[in-house]
Coordinates of C-alpha atoms and ligand atoms in Angstrom, one line a residue:
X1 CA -34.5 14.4 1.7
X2 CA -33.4 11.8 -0.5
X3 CA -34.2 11.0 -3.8
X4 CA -35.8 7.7 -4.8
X5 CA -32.6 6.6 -7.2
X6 CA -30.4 8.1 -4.5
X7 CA -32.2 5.7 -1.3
X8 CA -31.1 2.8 -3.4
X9 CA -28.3 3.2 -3.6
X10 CA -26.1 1.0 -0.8
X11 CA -24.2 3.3 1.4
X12 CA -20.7 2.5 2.6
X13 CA -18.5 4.1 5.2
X14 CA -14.8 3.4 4.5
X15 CA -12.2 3.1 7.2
X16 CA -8.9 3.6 6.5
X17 CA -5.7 3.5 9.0
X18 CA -4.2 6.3 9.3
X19 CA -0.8 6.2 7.2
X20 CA -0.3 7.4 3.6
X21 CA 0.8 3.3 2.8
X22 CA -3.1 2.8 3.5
X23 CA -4.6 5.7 3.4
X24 CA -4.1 5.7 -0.9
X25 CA -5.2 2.4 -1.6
X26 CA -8.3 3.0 0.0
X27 CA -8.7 5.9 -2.0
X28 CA -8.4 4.2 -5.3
X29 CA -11.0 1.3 -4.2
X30 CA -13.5 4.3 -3.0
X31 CA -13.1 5.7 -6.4
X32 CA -13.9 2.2 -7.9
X33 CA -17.0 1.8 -5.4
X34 CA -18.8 5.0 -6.2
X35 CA -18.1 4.4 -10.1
X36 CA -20.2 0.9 -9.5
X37 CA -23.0 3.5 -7.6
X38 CA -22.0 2.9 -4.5
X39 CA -22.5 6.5 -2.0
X40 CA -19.2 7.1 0.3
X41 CA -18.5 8.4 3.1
X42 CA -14.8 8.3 4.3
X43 CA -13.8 8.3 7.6
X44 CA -10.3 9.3 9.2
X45 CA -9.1 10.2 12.2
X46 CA -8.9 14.4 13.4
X47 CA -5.0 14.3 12.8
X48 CA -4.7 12.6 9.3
X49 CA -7.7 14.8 8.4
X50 CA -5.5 17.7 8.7
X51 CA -3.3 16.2 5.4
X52 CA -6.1 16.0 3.6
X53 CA -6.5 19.1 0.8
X54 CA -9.3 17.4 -1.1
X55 CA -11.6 13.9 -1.7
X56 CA -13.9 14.0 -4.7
X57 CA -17.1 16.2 -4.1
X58 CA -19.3 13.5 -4.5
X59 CA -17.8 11.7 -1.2
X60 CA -18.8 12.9 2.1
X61 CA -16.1 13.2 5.0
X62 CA -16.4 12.4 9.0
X63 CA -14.5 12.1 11.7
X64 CA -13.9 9.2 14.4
X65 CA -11.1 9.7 16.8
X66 CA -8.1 7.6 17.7
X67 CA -7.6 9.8 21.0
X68 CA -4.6 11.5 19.7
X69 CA -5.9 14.1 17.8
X70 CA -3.7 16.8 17.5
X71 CA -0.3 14.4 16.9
X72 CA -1.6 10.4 15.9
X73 CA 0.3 7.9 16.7
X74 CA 3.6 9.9 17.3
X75 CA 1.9 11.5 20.2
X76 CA 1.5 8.3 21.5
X77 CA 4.1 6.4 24.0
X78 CA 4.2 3.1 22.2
X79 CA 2.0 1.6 19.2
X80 CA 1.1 -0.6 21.5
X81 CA -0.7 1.9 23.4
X82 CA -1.9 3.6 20.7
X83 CA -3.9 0.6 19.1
X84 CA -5.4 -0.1 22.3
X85 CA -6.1 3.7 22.4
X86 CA -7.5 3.7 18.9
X87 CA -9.5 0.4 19.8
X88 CA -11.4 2.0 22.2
X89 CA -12.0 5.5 21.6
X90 CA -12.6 4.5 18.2
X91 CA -15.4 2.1 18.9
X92 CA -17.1 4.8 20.8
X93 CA -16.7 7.3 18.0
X94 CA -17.6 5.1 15.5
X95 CA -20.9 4.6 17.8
X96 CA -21.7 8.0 17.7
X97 CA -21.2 8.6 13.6
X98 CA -23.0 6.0 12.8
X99 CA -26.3 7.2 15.0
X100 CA -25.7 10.6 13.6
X101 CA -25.7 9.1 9.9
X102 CA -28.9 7.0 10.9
X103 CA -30.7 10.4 12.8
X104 CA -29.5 12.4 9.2
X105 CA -31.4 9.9 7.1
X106 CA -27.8 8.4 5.6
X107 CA -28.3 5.1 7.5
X108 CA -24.8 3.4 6.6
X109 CA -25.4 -0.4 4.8
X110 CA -21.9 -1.4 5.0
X111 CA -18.4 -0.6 6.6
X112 CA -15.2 -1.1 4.6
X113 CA -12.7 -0.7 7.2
X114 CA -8.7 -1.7 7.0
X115 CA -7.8 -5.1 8.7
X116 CA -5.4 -3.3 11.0
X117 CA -9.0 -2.4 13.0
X118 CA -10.3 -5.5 13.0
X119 CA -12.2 -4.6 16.3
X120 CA -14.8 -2.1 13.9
X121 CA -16.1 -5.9 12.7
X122 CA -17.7 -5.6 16.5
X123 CA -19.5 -2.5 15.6
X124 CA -20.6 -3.8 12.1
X125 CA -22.5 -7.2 14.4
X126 CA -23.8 -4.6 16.6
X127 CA -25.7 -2.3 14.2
X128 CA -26.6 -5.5 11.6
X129 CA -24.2 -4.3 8.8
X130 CA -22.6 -5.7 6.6
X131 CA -18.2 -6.0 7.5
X132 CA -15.8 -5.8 5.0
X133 CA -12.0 -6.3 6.0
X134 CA -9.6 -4.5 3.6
X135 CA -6.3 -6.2 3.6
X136 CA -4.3 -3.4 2.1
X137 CA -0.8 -5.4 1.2
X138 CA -0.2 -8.5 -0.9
X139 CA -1.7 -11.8 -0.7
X140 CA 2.1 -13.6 0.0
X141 CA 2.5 -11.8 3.2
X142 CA -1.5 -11.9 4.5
X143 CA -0.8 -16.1 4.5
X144 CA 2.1 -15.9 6.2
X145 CA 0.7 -13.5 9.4
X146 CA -2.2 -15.9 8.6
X147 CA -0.6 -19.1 9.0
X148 CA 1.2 -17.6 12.2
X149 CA -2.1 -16.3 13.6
X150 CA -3.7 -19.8 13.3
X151 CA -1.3 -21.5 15.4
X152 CA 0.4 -23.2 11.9
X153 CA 3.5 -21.4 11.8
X154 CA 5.7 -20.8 14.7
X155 CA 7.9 -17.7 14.9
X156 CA 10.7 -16.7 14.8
X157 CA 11.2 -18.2 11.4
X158 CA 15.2 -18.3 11.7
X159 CA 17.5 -20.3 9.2
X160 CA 14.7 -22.1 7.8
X161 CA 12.8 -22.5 4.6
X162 CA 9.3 -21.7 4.5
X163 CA 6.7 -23.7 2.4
X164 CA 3.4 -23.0 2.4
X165 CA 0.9 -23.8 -0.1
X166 CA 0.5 -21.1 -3.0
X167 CA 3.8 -19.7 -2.3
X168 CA 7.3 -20.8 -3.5
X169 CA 10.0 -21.8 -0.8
X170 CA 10.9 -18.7 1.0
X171 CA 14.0 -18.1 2.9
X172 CA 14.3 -16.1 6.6
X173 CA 15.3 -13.0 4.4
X174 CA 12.1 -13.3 2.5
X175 CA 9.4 -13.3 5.0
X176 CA 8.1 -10.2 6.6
X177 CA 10.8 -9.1 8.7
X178 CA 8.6 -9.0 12.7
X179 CA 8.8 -13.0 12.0
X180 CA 11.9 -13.3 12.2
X181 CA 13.1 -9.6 14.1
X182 CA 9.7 -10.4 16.2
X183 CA 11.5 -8.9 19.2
X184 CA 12.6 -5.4 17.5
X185 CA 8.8 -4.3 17.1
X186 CA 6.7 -6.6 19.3
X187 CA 3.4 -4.0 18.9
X188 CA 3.7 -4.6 15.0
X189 CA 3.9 -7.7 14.9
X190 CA 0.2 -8.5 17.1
X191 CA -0.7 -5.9 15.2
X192 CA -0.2 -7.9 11.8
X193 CA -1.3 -10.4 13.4
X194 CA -4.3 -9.2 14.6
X195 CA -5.7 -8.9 11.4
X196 CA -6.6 -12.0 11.4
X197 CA -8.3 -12.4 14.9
X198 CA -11.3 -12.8 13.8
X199 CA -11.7 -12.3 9.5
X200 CA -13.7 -15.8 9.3
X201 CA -16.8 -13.9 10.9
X202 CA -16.1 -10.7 8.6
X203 CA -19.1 -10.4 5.4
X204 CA -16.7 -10.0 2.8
X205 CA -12.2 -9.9 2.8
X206 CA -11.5 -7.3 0.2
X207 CA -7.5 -7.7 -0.8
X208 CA -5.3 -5.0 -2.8
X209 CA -4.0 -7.2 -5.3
X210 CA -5.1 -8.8 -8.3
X211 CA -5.6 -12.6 -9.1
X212 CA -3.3 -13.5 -12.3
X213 CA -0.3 -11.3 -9.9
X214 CA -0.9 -14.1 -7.1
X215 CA -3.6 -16.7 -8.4
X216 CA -1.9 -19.8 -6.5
X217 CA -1.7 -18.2 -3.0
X218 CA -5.8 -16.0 -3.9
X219 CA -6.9 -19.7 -4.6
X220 CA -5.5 -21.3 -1.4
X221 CA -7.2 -18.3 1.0
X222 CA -10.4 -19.0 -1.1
X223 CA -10.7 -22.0 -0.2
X224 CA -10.1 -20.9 3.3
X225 CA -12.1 -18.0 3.6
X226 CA -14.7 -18.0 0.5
X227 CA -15.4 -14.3 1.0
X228 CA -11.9 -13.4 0.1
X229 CA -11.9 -11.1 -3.4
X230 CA -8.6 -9.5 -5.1
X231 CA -10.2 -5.9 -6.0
X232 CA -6.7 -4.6 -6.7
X233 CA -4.8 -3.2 -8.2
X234 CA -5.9 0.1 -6.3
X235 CA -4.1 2.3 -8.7
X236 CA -5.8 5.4 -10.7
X237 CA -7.7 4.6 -13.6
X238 CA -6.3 7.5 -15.2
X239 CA -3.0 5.2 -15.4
X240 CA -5.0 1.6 -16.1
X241 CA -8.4 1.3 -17.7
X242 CA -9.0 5.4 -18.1
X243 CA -12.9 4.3 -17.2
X244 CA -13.4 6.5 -14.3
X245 CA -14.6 10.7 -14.7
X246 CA -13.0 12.6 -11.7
X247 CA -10.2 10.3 -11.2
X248 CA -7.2 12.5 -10.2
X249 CA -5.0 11.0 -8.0
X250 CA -6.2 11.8 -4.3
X251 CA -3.2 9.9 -2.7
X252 CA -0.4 12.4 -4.7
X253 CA -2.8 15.4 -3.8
X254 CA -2.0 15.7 -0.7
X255 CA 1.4 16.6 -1.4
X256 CA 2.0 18.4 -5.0
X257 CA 5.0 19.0 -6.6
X258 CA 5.1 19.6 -10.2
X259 CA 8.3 20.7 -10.3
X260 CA 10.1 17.2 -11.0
X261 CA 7.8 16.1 -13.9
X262 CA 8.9 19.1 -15.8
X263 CA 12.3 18.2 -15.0
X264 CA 11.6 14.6 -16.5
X265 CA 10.3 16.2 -19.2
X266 CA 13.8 17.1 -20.6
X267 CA 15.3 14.0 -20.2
X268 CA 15.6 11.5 -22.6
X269 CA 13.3 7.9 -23.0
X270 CA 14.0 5.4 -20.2
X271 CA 17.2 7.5 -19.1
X272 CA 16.1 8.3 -15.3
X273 CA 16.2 6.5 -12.3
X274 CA 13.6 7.5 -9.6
X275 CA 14.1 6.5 -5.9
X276 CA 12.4 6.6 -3.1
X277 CA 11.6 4.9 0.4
X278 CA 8.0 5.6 0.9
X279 CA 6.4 7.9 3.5
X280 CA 7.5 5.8 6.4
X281 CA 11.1 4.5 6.1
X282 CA 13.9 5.9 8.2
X283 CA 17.1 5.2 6.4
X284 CA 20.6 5.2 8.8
X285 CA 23.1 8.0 7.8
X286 CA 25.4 5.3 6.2
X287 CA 22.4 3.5 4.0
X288 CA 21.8 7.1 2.9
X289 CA 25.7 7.9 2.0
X290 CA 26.2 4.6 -0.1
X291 CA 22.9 5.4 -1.6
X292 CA 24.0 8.8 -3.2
X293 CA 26.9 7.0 -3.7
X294 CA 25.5 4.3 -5.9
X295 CA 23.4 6.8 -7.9
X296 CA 27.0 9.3 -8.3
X297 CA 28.7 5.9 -9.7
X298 CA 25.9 4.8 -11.8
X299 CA 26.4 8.0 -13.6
X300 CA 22.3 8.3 -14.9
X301 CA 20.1 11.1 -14.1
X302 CA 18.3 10.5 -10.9
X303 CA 15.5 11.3 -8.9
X304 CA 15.5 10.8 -5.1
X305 CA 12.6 11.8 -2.5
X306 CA 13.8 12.4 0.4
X307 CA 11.4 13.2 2.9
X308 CA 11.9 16.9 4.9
X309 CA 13.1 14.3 8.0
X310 CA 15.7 12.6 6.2
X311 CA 17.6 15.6 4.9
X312 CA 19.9 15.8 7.5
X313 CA 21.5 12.5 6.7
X314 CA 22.3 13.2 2.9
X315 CA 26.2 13.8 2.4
X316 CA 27.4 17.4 2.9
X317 CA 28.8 17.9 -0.5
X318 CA 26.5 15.6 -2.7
X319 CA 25.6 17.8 -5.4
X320 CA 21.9 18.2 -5.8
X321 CA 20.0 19.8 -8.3
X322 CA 22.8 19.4 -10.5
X323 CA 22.6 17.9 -14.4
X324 CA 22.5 14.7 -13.1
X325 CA 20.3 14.4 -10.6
X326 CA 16.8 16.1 -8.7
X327 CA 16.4 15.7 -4.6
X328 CA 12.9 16.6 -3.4
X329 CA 10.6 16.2 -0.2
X330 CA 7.7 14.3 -1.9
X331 CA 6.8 13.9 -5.5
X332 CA 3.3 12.8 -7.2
X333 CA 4.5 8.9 -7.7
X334 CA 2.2 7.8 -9.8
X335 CA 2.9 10.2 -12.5
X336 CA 6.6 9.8 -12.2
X337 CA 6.3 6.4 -12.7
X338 CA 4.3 6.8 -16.1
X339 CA 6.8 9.5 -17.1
X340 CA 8.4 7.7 -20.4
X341 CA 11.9 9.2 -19.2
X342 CA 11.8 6.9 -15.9
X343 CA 13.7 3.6 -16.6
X344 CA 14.1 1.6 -13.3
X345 CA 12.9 2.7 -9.8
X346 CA 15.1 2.4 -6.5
X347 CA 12.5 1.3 -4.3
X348 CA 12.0 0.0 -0.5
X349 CA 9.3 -2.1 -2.4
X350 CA 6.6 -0.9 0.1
X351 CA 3.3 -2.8 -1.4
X352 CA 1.9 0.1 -3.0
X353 CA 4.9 1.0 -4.4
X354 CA 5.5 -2.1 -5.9
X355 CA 2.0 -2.3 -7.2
X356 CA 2.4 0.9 -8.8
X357 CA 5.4 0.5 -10.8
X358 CA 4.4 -2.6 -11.8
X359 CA 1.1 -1.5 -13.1
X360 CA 3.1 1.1 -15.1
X361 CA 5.7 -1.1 -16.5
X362 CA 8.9 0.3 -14.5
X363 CA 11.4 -2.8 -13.4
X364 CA 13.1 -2.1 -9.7
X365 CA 15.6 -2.3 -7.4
X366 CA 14.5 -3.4 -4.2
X367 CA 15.9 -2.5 -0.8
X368 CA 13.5 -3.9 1.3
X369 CA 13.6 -2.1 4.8
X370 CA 10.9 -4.4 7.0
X371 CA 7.4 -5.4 7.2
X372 CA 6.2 -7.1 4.3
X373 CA 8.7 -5.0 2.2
X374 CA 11.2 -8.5 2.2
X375 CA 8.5 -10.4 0.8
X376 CA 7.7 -8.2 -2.0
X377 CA 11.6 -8.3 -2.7
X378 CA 11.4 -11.3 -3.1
X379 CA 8.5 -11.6 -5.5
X380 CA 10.2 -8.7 -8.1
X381 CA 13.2 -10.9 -8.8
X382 CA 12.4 -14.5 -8.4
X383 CA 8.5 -14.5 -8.6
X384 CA 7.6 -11.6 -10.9
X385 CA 10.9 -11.7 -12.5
X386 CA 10.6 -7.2 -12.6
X387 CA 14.0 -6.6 -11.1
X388 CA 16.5 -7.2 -8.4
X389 CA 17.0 -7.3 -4.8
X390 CA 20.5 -5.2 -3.6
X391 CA 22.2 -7.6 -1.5
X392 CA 23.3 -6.2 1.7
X393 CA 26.1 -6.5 4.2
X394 CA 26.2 -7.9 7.1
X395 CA 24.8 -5.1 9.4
X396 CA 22.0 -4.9 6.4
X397 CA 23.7 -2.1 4.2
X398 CA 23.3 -1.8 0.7
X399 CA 26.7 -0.7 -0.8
X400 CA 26.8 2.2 -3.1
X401 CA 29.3 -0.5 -5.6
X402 CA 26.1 -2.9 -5.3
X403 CA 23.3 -0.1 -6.1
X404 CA 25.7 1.2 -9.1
X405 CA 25.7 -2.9 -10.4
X406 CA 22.1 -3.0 -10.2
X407 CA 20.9 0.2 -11.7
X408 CA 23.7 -0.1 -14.8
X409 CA 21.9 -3.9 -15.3
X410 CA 18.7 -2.9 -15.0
X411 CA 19.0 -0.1 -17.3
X412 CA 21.6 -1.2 -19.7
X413 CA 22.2 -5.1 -19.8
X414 CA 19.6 -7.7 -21.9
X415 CA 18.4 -8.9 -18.3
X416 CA 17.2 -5.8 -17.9
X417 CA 15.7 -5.2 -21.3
X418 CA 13.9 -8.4 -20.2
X419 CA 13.0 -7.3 -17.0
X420 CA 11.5 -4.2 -18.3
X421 CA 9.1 -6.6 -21.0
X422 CA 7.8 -8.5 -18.3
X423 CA 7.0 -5.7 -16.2
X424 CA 5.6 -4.0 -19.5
X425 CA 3.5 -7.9 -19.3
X426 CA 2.1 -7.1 -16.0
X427 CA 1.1 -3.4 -16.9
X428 CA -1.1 -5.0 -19.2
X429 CA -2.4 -7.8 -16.9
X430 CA -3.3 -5.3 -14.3
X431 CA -5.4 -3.2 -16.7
X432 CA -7.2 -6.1 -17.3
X433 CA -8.1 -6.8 -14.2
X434 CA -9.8 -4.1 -13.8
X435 CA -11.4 -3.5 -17.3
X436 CA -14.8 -4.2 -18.0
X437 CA -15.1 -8.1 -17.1
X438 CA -12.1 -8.2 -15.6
X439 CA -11.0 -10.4 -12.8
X440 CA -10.9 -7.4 -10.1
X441 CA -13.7 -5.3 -11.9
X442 CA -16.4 -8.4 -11.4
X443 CA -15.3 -9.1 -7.4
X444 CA -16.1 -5.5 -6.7
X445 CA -19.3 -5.2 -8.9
X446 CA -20.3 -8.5 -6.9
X447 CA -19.4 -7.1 -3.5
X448 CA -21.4 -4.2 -4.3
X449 CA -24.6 -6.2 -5.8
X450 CA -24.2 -8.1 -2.6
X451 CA -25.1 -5.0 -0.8
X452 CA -27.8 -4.2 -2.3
X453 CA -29.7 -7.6 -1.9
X454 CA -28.9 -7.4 2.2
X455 CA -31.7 -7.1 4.5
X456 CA -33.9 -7.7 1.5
Ligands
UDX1 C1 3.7 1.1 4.3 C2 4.6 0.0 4.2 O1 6.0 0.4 4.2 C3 4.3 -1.0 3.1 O2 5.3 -2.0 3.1 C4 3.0 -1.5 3.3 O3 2.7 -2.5 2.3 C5 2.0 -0.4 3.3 O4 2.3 0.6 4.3 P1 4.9 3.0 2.8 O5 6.2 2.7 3.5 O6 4.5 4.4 2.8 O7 3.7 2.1 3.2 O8 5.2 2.5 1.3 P2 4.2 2.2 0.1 O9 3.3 1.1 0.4 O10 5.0 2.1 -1.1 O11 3.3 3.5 -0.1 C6 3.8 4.8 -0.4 C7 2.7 5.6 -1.1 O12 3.1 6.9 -1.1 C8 2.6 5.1 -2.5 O13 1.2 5.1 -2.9 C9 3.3 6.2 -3.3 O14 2.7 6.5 -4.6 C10 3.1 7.4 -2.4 N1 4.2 8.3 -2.6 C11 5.5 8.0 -2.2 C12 4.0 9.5 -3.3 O15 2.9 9.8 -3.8 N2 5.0 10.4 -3.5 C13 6.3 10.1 -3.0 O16 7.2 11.0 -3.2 C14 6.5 8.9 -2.3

């Protein structure tokens, strides 16, 4: 039975897709919810479940199925096939938990759900709840699969500037790379896309970024779809506005390693430089050679994850675990990135990633690798003004000579001095937004007034 104060309170089921990239910022905006009252219960799918070692005790965790559940998407023979998979064995399990949460007395009042699954809007129409889409990357990249979704941009975008209102003139090597490489990963691409099939009808467009980081292009989508709020950025409180109990960082628990902050520990202020390429990112052989190269030269103390898989393709004699520098599989980001001894981070400027660093004042190098990774690259140097893009060769490879270049002027030139105040700016602009009357903290406490007021 429930109590009377607990009935009240609106109950949402969050969504996420299944990859660490949005797995973690739905995390930090669950954490937010159920600090505004809101009761949670998360929802993954049987394989990404099996990652999980903990979510907070308060938060209840369910199941739907994507029909692959002993491998995800790798069992499946395209991702193609697998979203169409996911579509529909996903409705049907979605079905089922939410009739077992109505039978249990936990009827759900709301589903937060990633965009990539636009279809669970269907479900939301069908049981008379209340939809909220979750765009988990920035607000630059959303207009641009936007634009292309409505028929207003034509791809590929090849040797041509783009302008598009809110955003300042972007080149081919600055939009996400399926519009211009559409025929590489045709499946991703309508994927992206297909966030956007049908967000008009959706209750509410919840977006992980924060309105003074991209106030020009957040005003243009508000005018076009007035349900759109920046919630972001979804980063632990612990590292921003410390107002949440219980707030350790579920997204790094699933892998721990404490080993490397104790290593950071003994090195000096601002004297490390961290790298890494996300969960996802599958770096050539060469990439990886004139990386370790570029981090040998720049002669600093270094940090590289490099994910179990990628191993193979570090050079035979590069010294690791040596003075200089520390090579492990996965490392608890968040905290590296506060760690006073890190002074620039190597990054394939994956939105979270970016989002992160900037939240904790850490200027970048950016090797963008796809997706929407080229337009963040973009916005660090030119936009944000937080670091540099490497510029690559002609078959896209970053030389070690151009790495060394960049980390020796982020870390030791006036440019970078100045680089490292304006990201030390936005640190501070991105605690505000979620503070107390912030711009981010007074979306979500509307979106979750909003719930309780429906079906009133
Ligand atoms: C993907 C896409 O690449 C990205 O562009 C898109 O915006 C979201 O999905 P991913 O490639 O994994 O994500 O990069 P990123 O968005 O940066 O997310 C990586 C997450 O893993 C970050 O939250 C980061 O803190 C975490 N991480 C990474 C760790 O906790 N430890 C590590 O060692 C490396």
């Amino acid at each position: 039975m429930e109590s009377k104060s607990e009935a009240k309170r609106a109950h949402c089921l969050l969504i996420p897709f299944p990859a660490q990239g949005h797995v973690n910022p739905m995390l930090q905006l669950m954490k937010r919810l159920e600090h505004e009252g809101v009761r949670i219960t998360l929802a993954i799918t049987h394989f990404f479940g099996k990652k999980f070692h903990k979510v907070p005790t308060s938060t209840t965790l369910e199941y739907i199925s994507d029909g692959y559940d002993s491998g995800g998407y790798d069992e499946a023979e395209s991702f193609g096939v697998y979203m169409e998979h996911f579509r529909q064995v996903g409705t049907e399990t979605l079905y089922e938990l939410i009739e077992k949460l109505d039978r249990s007395g936990n009827s759900v009042d709301c589903i937060v759900y990633d965009s990539h699954l636009f279809w669970v809007l269907e479900v939301t129409k069908r049981f008379r709840i209340v939809g909220a889409s979750f765009l988990t990357q920035n607000l630059a990249a959303d207009s641009l699969y936007y634009h292309v979704k409505k028929g207003m941009l034509h791809i590929p975008l090849l040797d041509q500037s783009v302008l598009l209102p809110g955003l300042p003139p972007l080149a081919q090597k600055d939009v996400p790379s399926f519009l211009y490489d559409y025929e590489s990963y045709p499946d991703i691409l309508h994927c992206s896309l297909d966030q956007f099939s049908n967000i008009e009808e959706a209750d509410w467009v919840l977006c992980n970024s924060f309105y003074e980081l991209e106030q020009e292009v957040a005003e243009w989508f508000r005018k076009t779809l007035p349900k759109l709020r920046t919630i972001g950025p979804t980063v632990p409180s612990m590292f921003l506005d410390k107002r949440l109990k219980d707030d350790e960082d579920y997204g790094c628990a699933l892998f721990k390693s404490e080993e490397c902050v104790k290593w950071l520990d003994e090195r000096r202020k601002g004297s490390v430089c961290y790298v890494s390429f996300g969960s996802y990112a599958n770096l050539s052989e060469e990439q990886m050679v004139e990386i370790a190269c570029g981090l040998r030269d720049s002669d600093c103390y270094f940090l590289w994850v490099v994910r179990a898989t990628e191993r193979i393709k570090l050079p035979k004699d590069f010294v690791h675990n040596s003075e200089k520098g520390l090579i492990v599989t996965w490392c608890p980001q968040l905290q590296v990135l506060a760690h006073e001894a890190v002074g620039c981070f190597v990054t394939h400027s994956g939105w979270n990633s970016t989002l992160e660093a900037l939240s904790l004042g850490v200027p970048m190098v950016a090797i963008p690798q796809w997706a929407d990774q080229t337009t963040n690259a973009k916005y660090i140097m030119d936009v944000l003004k937080i670091g540099l893009r490497a510029l690559s060769d002609e078959k896209g490879i970053v030389k070690g000579e151009e790495l060394k270049h960049c980390i020796k002027e982020i870390m030791e030139s006036e440019k970078g001095k100045e680089m490292t105040r304006n990201a030390l700016n936005w640190k501070s602009l991105a605690a505000r937004a979620v503070e107390e009357g912030g711009s981010s903290q007074k979306n979500i406490t509307e979106f979750v007034n909003s719930l309780s007021t429906f079906g009133a």
